[in-house]
């Protein structure tokens, strides 16, 4: 497998490790967009959240919570954006599930999740609900 993040997990490529446990690794993004920009990955290779086994999902998000709390305690940001880019169309640059933790500061020039895309649906909410209700 030629996965960049799997090579980081194996120690074949160095990283600035922030956190590690049995199933999770977190490191500073090599091209940070803010101070403390951290990437959290499962050690298990899964391209997207939908590919990660259910028993590893909770562990991954507990690690995200723990790392976010640590960044909050150490850097004291005013807030956070936490997100996943899923598939290339959404900006996923490495085909291995990764969660970005982005510390935010007042007046840092960033936006909310709502600023990522501007493509409102043409259907009514009722029509969309009929399509996706579980």
XYZ file of C-alpha atoms in Angstrom:
134
model
C 0.000 0.000 0.000
C 1.283 3.411 -0.939
C -0.754 5.443 1.563
C 1.047 8.477 2.990
C -0.721 8.275 6.346
C -0.156 4.512 6.654
C 3.557 5.209 6.148
C 3.387 7.788 8.954
C 1.671 5.225 11.205
C 4.439 2.701 10.419
C 7.134 5.278 11.186
C 8.418 5.257 7.607
C 7.711 8.990 7.313
C 8.309 11.298 10.292
C 5.634 13.520 11.745
C 5.211 16.029 14.560
C 3.263 13.660 16.808
C 0.729 15.272 19.141
C -0.981 12.116 20.445
C -0.999 8.360 19.971
C -2.910 5.443 21.415
C -3.528 1.896 20.226
C -5.768 2.798 17.300
C -5.276 6.536 16.739
C -2.479 8.908 15.771
C -2.551 12.714 15.748
C 0.088 15.012 14.322
C 0.515 18.604 13.253
C -0.572 19.285 9.682
C 2.505 19.745 7.486
C 0.818 22.778 5.850
C -1.015 24.349 8.792
C -3.671 26.969 8.191
C -3.674 28.011 11.842
C -1.511 27.526 14.926
C -2.123 24.057 16.346
C -3.763 22.660 13.161
C -3.809 18.970 13.992
C -4.742 15.937 11.893
C -6.219 12.900 13.658
C -6.223 9.543 11.872
C -7.176 5.981 12.645
C -4.210 3.627 12.391
C -6.519 1.276 10.480
C -6.554 2.220 6.804
C -9.993 3.508 5.850
C -10.460 5.959 2.998
C -13.546 7.603 4.508
C -15.612 7.563 7.678
C -17.989 5.138 5.965
C -15.117 2.660 5.522
C -14.023 2.689 9.185
C -15.305 -0.264 11.252
C -17.968 0.837 13.730
C -15.959 -0.208 16.774
C -13.169 2.206 15.774
C -15.407 5.219 15.128
C -16.072 5.923 18.818
C -12.373 5.569 19.674
C -11.422 7.998 16.912
C -13.874 10.657 18.061
C -12.919 10.239 21.721
C -9.332 10.911 20.656
C -10.495 14.012 18.742
C -12.226 15.237 21.890
C -9.159 14.588 24.057
C -6.806 16.321 21.605
C -9.156 19.286 21.213
C -9.273 19.694 24.992
C -5.470 19.609 25.139
C -5.163 22.274 22.431
C -7.757 24.389 24.241
C -5.819 24.078 27.517
C -2.413 24.813 25.942
C -3.155 27.419 23.238
C -6.359 28.968 24.607
C -8.099 29.560 21.257
C -11.493 31.258 21.116
C -13.073 28.320 19.286
C -12.546 25.434 16.877
C -13.585 24.083 13.522
C -13.391 20.298 13.385
C -13.984 18.626 10.066
C -13.553 15.836 7.583
C -13.052 16.304 3.850
C -14.611 13.175 2.353
C -13.566 12.321 -1.211
C -11.652 14.512 -3.637
C -14.660 16.673 -4.570
C -14.807 17.757 -0.906
C -11.077 18.450 -0.704
C -9.729 15.131 0.605
C -6.056 15.214 -0.402
C -4.961 11.910 1.178
C -7.105 8.800 0.665
C -7.005 7.890 4.361
C -9.662 9.148 6.761
C -8.429 12.167 8.678
C -10.068 14.722 10.909
C -8.774 18.280 11.023
C -8.791 20.146 14.329
C -8.516 23.862 13.568
C -8.100 26.212 16.531
C -9.790 29.560 15.884
C -9.145 33.032 17.235
C -11.340 36.099 17.154
C -10.822 38.076 13.924
C -8.594 35.388 12.335
C -10.315 35.846 8.977
C -11.760 32.333 8.822
C -15.354 31.286 8.324
C -17.765 28.663 9.526
C -18.633 25.308 7.994
C -21.461 27.174 6.245
C -18.905 29.080 4.127
C -17.518 25.954 2.440
C -20.189 25.613 -0.252
C -22.936 27.760 -1.725
C -25.237 25.383 -3.598
C -28.684 25.516 -1.980
C -31.127 22.775 -3.012
C -33.948 23.481 -5.420
C -36.294 21.013 -3.686
C -38.249 21.773 -0.549
C -37.071 20.430 2.792
C -40.077 18.074 2.788
C -39.014 16.595 -0.569
C -35.442 16.127 0.596
C -36.632 14.546 3.851
C -38.648 11.966 1.872
C -35.455 11.036 0.025
C -33.129 10.680 3.006
C -35.273 9.785 6.035
C -34.067 6.614 7.709
